[in-house]
Short mmCIF file of C-alpha atoms in Angstrom, two decimals:
data_model
loop_
_atom_site.label_atom_id
_atom_site.label_comp_id
_atom_site.label_asym_id
_atom_site.label_seq_id
_atom_site.Cartn_x
_atom_site.Cartn_y
_atom_site.Cartn_z
CA MET A 30 39.52 -9.16 -5.18
CA ASN A 31 37.82 -9.56 -2.07
CA THR A 32 34.19 -8.70 -0.93
CA LEU A 33 31.82 -8.68 1.96
CA LEU A 34 29.80 -11.35 2.75
CA THR A 35 26.96 -10.87 5.46
CA ASN A 36 24.39 -13.20 6.95
CA GLN A 37 22.34 -13.54 10.32
CA HIS A 38 25.60 -14.34 12.24
CA GLY A 39 27.67 -11.36 11.16
CA SER A 40 29.94 -10.36 8.36
CA GLU A 41 33.27 -11.41 7.01
CA ARG A 42 35.63 -10.23 4.10
CA VAL A 43 36.52 -13.18 1.79
CA GLU A 44 38.55 -13.36 -1.40
CA LEU A 45 36.87 -14.23 -4.69
CA SER A 46 38.94 -15.86 -6.95
CA GLY A 47 38.78 -18.07 -10.20
CA TRP A 48 37.11 -15.70 -12.31
CA GLU A 49 35.66 -16.43 -15.70
CA TYR A 50 33.87 -14.84 -18.08
CA ALA A 51 31.54 -16.16 -21.07
CA LYS A 52 29.54 -14.60 -24.07
CA SER A 53 25.70 -15.39 -24.57
CA THR A 54 23.54 -14.47 -27.49
CA LEU A 55 21.38 -11.86 -25.92
CA ASP A 56 18.58 -13.08 -23.68
CA LYS A 57 19.43 -16.61 -24.17
CA CYS A 58 20.78 -17.51 -20.80
CA LEU A 59 18.40 -16.04 -18.07
CA THR A 60 19.61 -18.06 -14.79
CA PRO A 61 23.09 -19.29 -13.80
CA ALA A 62 22.01 -22.94 -14.60
CA ASP A 63 21.48 -21.66 -18.28
CA SER A 64 25.12 -20.53 -18.59
CA GLN A 65 26.61 -23.79 -17.58
CA ALA A 66 27.10 -24.83 -21.41
CA LEU A 67 28.68 -21.26 -22.56
CA GLU A 68 32.41 -21.46 -23.26
CA TRP A 69 34.06 -19.84 -20.17
CA HIS A 70 37.53 -17.87 -20.30
CA PRO A 71 39.56 -16.75 -17.59
CA ALA A 72 38.93 -13.22 -16.60
CA THR A 73 40.68 -10.55 -14.78
CA VAL A 74 38.72 -8.75 -12.01
CA PRO A 75 38.51 -5.92 -11.58
CA GLY A 76 38.06 -5.24 -15.27
CA THR A 77 35.69 -4.75 -18.33
CA VAL A 78 34.29 -7.06 -20.91
CA ALA A 79 35.95 -5.21 -23.44
CA SER A 80 39.50 -5.58 -21.73
CA GLU A 81 38.65 -9.28 -21.66
CA LEU A 82 37.78 -9.42 -25.32
CA LEU A 83 41.06 -7.26 -26.18
CA ARG A 84 43.36 -9.60 -24.15
CA GLY A 85 41.79 -12.58 -26.08
CA GLN A 86 42.14 -10.76 -29.35
CA SER A 87 38.47 -11.17 -30.00
CA ILE A 88 38.42 -7.54 -30.69
CA SER A 89 41.00 -5.00 -31.46
CA TYR A 90 41.05 -0.82 -31.07
CA ASP A 91 40.53 -0.69 -34.71
CA SER A 92 37.34 -2.75 -35.08
CA VAL A 93 35.74 -2.54 -31.93
CA LEU A 94 32.21 -4.57 -31.83
CA PRO A 95 28.99 -3.32 -30.18
CA LEU A 96 29.05 -5.13 -26.81
CA ASP A 97 25.21 -4.32 -26.16
CA ASP A 98 24.39 -7.04 -29.00
CA ASP A 99 25.32 -9.96 -26.48
CA ASP A 100 25.08 -10.87 -22.71
CA PHE A 101 28.37 -11.44 -20.89
CA TRP A 102 28.57 -13.37 -17.71
CA TYR A 103 31.08 -13.65 -15.14
CA ARG A 104 31.44 -16.21 -12.31
CA GLY A 105 34.08 -16.58 -9.44
CA LYS A 106 34.64 -18.88 -6.70
CA VAL A 107 34.54 -18.23 -2.83
CA VAL A 108 35.22 -20.47 0.21
CA LEU A 109 32.27 -19.58 2.60
CA PRO A 110 33.75 -19.03 6.14
CA THR A 111 32.60 -21.55 9.19
CA GLY A 112 29.06 -20.37 10.22
CA MET A 113 28.22 -18.77 6.72
CA GLN A 114 27.19 -22.16 4.82
CA ASP A 115 23.76 -21.54 5.27
CA SER A 116 22.88 -18.17 3.39
CA VAL A 117 24.91 -15.04 2.70
CA GLN A 118 24.43 -11.71 0.94
CA LEU A 119 27.33 -10.77 -1.43
CA HIS A 120 28.02 -7.27 -1.41
CA LEU A 121 29.86 -5.88 -4.50
CA GLU A 122 31.91 -2.85 -4.24
CA GLY A 123 31.15 -1.68 -8.08
CA LEU A 124 30.02 -2.99 -11.06
CA ALA A 125 30.63 -1.60 -14.39
#
C-alpha cells in the first residue's frame, strides 16, 4: 500500500509495509505508547479487522463476534524520504 506524505518541502508517495494489528479492551489503549504491550499479528492492508480475525481463525462465519466490544489497532512501517525527517502529514486514502 502506498500513501502520500506531505510537509513544508513538498509531497511524495511512499510505500507503507510491515502492517500489523492488535486487539485491545475497549478504551484501554488511548495512545500509541499504550499499545506497545499488546499482542501484534501480521495484517493484510487494505483489509478489515473481520478479515484478519477470519484469517487467524479467531472467528468463523458461523460464530461472528461483535467487533465493537473491543478496540483494534493497526501499525505499519514507512521509510521517510530525504528532506522529510522533521515533520510529515500522512494522507490515507480510505479507512473502514
